[in-house]
Coordinates of C-alpha atoms in Angstrom, one line a residue:
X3 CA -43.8 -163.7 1.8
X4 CA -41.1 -166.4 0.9
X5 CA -38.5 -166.6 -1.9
X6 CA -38.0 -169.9 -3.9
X7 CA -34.5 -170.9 -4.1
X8 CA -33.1 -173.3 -6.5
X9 CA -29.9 -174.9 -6.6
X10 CA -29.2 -177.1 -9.6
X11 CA -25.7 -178.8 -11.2
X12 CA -24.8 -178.3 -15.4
X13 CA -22.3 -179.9 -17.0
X14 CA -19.5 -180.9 -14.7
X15 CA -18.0 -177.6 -13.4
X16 CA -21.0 -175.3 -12.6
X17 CA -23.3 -175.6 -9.9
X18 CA -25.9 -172.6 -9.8
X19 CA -28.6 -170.8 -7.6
X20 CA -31.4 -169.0 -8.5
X21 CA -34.4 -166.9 -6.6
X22 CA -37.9 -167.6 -8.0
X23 CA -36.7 -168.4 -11.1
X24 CA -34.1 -165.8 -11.7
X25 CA -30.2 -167.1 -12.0
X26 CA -28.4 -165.0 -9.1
X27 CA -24.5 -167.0 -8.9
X28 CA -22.9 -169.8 -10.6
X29 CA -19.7 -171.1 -9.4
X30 CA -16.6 -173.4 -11.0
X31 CA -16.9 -176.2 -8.6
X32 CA -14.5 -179.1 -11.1
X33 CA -13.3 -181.4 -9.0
X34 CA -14.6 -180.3 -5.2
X35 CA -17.8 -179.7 -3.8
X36 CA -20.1 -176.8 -4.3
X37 CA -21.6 -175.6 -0.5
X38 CA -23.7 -172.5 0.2
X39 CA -24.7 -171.6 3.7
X40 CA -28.3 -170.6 3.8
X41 CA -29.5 -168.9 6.9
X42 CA -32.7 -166.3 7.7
X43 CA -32.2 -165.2 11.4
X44 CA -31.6 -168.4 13.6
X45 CA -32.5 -170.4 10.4
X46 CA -29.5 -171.8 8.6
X47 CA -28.5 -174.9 6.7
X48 CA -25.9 -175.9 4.0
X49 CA -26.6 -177.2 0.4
X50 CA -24.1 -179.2 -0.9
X51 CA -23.4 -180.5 -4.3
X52 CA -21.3 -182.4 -5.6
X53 CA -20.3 -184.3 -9.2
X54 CA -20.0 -187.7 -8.9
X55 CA -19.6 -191.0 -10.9
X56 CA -21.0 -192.2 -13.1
X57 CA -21.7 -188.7 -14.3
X58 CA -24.0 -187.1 -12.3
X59 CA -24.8 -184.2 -9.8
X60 CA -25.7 -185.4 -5.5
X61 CA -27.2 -182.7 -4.1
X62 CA -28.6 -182.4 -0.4
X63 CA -28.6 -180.6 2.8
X64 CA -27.3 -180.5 6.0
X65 CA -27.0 -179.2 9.2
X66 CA -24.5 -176.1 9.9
X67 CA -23.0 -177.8 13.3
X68 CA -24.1 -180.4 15.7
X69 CA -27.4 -179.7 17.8
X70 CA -28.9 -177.0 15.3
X71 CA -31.6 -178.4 13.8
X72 CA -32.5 -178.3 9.4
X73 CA -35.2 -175.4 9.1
X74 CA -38.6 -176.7 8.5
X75 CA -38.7 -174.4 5.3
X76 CA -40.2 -176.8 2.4
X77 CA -37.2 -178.6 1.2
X78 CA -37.8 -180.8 -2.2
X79 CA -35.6 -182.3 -4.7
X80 CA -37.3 -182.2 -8.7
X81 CA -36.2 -183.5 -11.4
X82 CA -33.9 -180.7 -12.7
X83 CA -32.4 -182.3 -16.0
X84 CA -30.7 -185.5 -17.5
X85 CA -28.1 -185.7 -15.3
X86 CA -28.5 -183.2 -12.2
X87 CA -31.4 -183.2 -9.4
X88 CA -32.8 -179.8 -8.3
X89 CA -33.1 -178.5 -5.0
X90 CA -35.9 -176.6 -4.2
X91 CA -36.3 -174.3 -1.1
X92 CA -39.3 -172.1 -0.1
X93 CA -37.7 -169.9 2.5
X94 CA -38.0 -166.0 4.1
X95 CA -37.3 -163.2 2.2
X96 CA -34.8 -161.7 4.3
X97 CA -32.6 -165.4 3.6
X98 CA -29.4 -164.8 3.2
X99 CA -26.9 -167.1 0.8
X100 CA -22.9 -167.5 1.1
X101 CA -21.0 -169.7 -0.7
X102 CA -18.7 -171.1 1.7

């Protein structure tokens, strides 16, 4: 089995995630990044966001330190709304998510 996360930006403070389609956390992120650590076992990667000029949410991934790889979970950016992308992440069920 795998869960579906989702991380998505609103308005220019919150930045929230959600498990197959159910909002678990939003955090106040005005004016600094937003970064989760996402790890199942060995598995682990960050998701960053961030609110940038002219307006809009950047959200990616990257890797937690040199030499450990991205997870080859299914990793997809959707349209999410006007001004905010959605990251999508099919991943275990036992994943684990910190914001950091």
């Amino acid at each position: 089995m795998t869960k579906q996360l989702t991380f998505i930006g609103h308005s220019d403070d919150i930045f929230s995630v959600s498990i197959d389609g159910k909002p678990v956390e939003e955090i106040d992120c005005f004016d600094k990044l937003a970064r989760y650590k996402v790890s199942s076992g060995e598995n682990q990667l960050y998701v960053i966001g961030e609110y940038v000029t002219p307006c809009v949410w950047m959200i990616g991934v990257a890797p937690v330190n040199e030499g450990i790889p991205i997870p080859s979970w299914n990793i997809q950016l959707i349209n999410g709304h006007n001004y905010s992308p959605a990251l999508t992440i099919e991943c275990p069920n036992d994943v684990k998510i910190e914001e950091c």
